[in-house]
mmCIF file of C-alpha atoms in Angstrom:
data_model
loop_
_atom_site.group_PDB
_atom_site.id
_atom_site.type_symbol
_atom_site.label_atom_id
_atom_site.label_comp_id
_atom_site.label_asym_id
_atom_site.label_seq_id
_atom_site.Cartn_x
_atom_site.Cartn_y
_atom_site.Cartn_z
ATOM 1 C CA UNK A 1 29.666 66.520 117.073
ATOM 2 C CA UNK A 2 29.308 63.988 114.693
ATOM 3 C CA UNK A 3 28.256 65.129 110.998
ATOM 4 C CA UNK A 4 25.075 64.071 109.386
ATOM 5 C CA UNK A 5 26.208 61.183 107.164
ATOM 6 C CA UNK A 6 27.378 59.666 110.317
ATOM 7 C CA UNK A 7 24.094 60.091 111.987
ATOM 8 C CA UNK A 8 22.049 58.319 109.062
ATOM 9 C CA UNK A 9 24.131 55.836 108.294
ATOM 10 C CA UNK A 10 22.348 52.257 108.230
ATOM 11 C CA UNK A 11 24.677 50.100 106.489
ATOM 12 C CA UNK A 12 22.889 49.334 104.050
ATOM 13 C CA UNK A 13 25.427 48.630 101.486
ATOM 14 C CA UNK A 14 27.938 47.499 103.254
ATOM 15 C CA UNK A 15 28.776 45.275 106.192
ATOM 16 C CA UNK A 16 27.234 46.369 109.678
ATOM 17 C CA UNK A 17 30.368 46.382 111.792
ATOM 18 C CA UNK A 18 30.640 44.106 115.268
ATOM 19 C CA UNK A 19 30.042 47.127 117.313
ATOM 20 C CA UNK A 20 27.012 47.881 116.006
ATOM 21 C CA UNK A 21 25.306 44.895 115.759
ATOM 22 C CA UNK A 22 22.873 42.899 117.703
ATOM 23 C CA UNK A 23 23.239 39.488 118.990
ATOM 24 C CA UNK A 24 21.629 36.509 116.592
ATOM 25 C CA UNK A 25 19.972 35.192 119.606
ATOM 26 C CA UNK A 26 18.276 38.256 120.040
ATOM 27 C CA UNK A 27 17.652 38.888 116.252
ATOM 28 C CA UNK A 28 16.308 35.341 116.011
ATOM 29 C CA UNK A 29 13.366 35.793 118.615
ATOM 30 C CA UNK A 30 12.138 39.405 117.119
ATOM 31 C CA UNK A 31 12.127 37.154 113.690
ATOM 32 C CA UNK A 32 10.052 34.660 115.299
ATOM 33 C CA UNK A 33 7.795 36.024 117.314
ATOM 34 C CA UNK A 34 6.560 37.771 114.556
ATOM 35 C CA UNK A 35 6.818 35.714 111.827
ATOM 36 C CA UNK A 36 5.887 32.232 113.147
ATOM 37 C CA UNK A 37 3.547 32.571 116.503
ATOM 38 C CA UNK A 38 0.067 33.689 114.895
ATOM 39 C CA UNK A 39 0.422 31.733 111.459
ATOM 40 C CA UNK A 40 1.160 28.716 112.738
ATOM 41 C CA UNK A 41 -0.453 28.823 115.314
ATOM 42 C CA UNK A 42 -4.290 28.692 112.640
ATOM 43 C CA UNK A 43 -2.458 26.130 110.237
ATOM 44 C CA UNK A 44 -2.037 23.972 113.486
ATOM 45 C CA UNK A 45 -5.484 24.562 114.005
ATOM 46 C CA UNK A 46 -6.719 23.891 110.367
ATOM 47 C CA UNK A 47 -4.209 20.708 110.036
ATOM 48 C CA UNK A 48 -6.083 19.193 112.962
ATOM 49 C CA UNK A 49 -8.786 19.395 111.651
ATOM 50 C CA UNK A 50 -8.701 19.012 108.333
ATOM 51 C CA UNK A 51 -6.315 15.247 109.089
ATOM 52 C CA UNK A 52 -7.039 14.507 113.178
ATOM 53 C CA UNK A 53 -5.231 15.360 115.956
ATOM 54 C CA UNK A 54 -2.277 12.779 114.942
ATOM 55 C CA UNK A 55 -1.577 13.434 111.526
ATOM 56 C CA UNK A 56 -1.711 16.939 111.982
ATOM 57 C CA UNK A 57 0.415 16.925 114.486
ATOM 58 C CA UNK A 58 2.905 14.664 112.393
ATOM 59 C CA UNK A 59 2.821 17.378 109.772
ATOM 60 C CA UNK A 60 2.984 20.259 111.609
ATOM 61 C CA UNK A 61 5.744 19.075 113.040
ATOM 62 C CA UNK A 62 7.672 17.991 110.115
ATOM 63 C CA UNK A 63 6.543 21.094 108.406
ATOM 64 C CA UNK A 64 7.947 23.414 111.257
ATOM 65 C CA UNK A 65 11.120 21.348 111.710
ATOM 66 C CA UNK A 66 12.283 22.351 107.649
ATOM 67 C CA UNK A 67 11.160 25.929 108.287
ATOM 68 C CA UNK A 68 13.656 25.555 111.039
ATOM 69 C CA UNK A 69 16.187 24.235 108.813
ATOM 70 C CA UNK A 70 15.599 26.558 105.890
ATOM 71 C CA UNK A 71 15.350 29.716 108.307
ATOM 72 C CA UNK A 72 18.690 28.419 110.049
ATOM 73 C CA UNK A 73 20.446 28.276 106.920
ATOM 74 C CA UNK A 74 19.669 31.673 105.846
ATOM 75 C CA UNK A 75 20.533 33.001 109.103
ATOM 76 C CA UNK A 76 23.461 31.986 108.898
ATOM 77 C CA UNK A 77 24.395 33.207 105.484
ATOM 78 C CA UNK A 78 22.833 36.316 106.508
ATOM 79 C CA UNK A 79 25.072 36.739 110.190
ATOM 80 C CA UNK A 80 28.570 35.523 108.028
ATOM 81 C CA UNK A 81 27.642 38.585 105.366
ATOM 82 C CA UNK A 82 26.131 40.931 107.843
ATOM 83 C CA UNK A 83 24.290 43.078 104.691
ATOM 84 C CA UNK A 84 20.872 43.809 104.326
ATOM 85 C CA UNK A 85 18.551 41.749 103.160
ATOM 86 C CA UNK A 86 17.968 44.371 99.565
ATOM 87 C CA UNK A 87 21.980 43.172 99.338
ATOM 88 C CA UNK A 88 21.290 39.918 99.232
ATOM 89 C CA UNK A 89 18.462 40.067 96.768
ATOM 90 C CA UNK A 90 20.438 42.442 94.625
ATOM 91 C CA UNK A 91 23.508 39.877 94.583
ATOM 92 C CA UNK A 92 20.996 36.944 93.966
ATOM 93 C CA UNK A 93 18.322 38.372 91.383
ATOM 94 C CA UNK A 94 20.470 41.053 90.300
ATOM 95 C CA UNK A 95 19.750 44.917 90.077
ATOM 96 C CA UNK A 96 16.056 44.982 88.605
ATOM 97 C CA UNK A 97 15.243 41.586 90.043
ATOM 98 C CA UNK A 98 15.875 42.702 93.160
ATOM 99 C CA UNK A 99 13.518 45.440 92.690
ATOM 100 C CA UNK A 100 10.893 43.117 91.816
ATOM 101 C CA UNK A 101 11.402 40.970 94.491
ATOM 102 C CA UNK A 102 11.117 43.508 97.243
ATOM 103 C CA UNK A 103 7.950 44.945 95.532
ATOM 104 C CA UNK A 104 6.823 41.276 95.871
ATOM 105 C CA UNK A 105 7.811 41.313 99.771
ATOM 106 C CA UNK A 106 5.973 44.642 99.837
ATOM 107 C CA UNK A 107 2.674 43.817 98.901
ATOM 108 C CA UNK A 108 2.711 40.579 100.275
ATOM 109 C CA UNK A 109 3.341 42.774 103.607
ATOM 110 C CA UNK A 110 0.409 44.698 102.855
ATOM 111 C CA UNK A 111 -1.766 41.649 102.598
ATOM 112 C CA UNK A 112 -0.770 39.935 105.764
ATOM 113 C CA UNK A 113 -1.358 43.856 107.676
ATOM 114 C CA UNK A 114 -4.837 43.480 106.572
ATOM 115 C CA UNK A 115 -5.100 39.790 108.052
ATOM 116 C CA UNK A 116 -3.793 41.397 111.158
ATOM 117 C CA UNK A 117 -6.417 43.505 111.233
ATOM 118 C CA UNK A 118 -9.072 41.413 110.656
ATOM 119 C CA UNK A 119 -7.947 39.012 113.821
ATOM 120 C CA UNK A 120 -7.920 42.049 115.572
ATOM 121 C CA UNK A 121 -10.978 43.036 114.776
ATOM 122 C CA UNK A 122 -12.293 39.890 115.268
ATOM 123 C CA UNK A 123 -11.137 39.804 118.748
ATOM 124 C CA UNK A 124 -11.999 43.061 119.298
ATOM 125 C CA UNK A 125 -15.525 42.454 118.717
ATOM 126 C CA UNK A 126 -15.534 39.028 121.002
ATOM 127 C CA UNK A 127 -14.398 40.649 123.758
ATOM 128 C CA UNK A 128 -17.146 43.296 123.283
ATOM 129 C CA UNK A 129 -19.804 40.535 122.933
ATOM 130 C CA UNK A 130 -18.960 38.262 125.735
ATOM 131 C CA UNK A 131 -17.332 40.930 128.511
ATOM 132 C CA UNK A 132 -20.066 44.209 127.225
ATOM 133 C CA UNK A 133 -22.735 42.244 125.780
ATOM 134 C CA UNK A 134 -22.276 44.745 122.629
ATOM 135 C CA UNK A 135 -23.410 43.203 119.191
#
């Protein structure tokens, strides 16, 4: 039976081994599914029609093709280290930075929860209106 550091272990100091990792491929369409599907999807929207339907396309285009570029990049520092991302931060920004940097990813994750919940909501109550005729 294995003992209970082994069972708790997460790696996250140290490299994840090959063994226990996931494919990048796989990885890479978690990471954008969530990040990139419902965001830019609205600024798509907004672009459009805030410039026209060309030069919003143009820049949402241009715009996604260096997120693409930027996100690559990291992902591939990130697969050649194979450390968490608090690793990363704490070899960047150092020990305290780090810490201030994650509490900056923290509440930033609180905010965008509570645009998630006001789409949902929002949705929620359209489907109500139109399919229940509740108001």
């Amino acid at each position: 039976m294995a003992g209970f550091d082994d069972l708790v272990e997460d790696y996250a100091t140290r490299p994840v081994p090959d063994e226990q990792s996931y494919s990048g491929v796989r990885v890479g369409f978690v990471i954008g599914g969530i990040g990139f599907d419902l965001p830019a999807l609205l600024k798509g929207v907004e672009l459009c029609q805030a410039l026209g339907d060309g030069q919003g396309r143009i820049v949402f285009f241009v715009g996604g093709a260096l997120v693409t570029l930027l996100a690559t990049m990291s992902g591939w520092v990130w697969m050649r280290g194979r450390l968490s991302t608090y690793m990363f931060r704490r070899f960047s920004f150092g020990l305290y930075g780090a810490r201030f940097v994650s509490l900056a990813f923290a509440l930033a994750q609180f905010g965008w929860f509570g645009v998630n919940a006001y789409f949902f909501g929002a949705a929620a109550e359209s489907v109500g209106q139109q399919t229940l005729g509740l108001n």
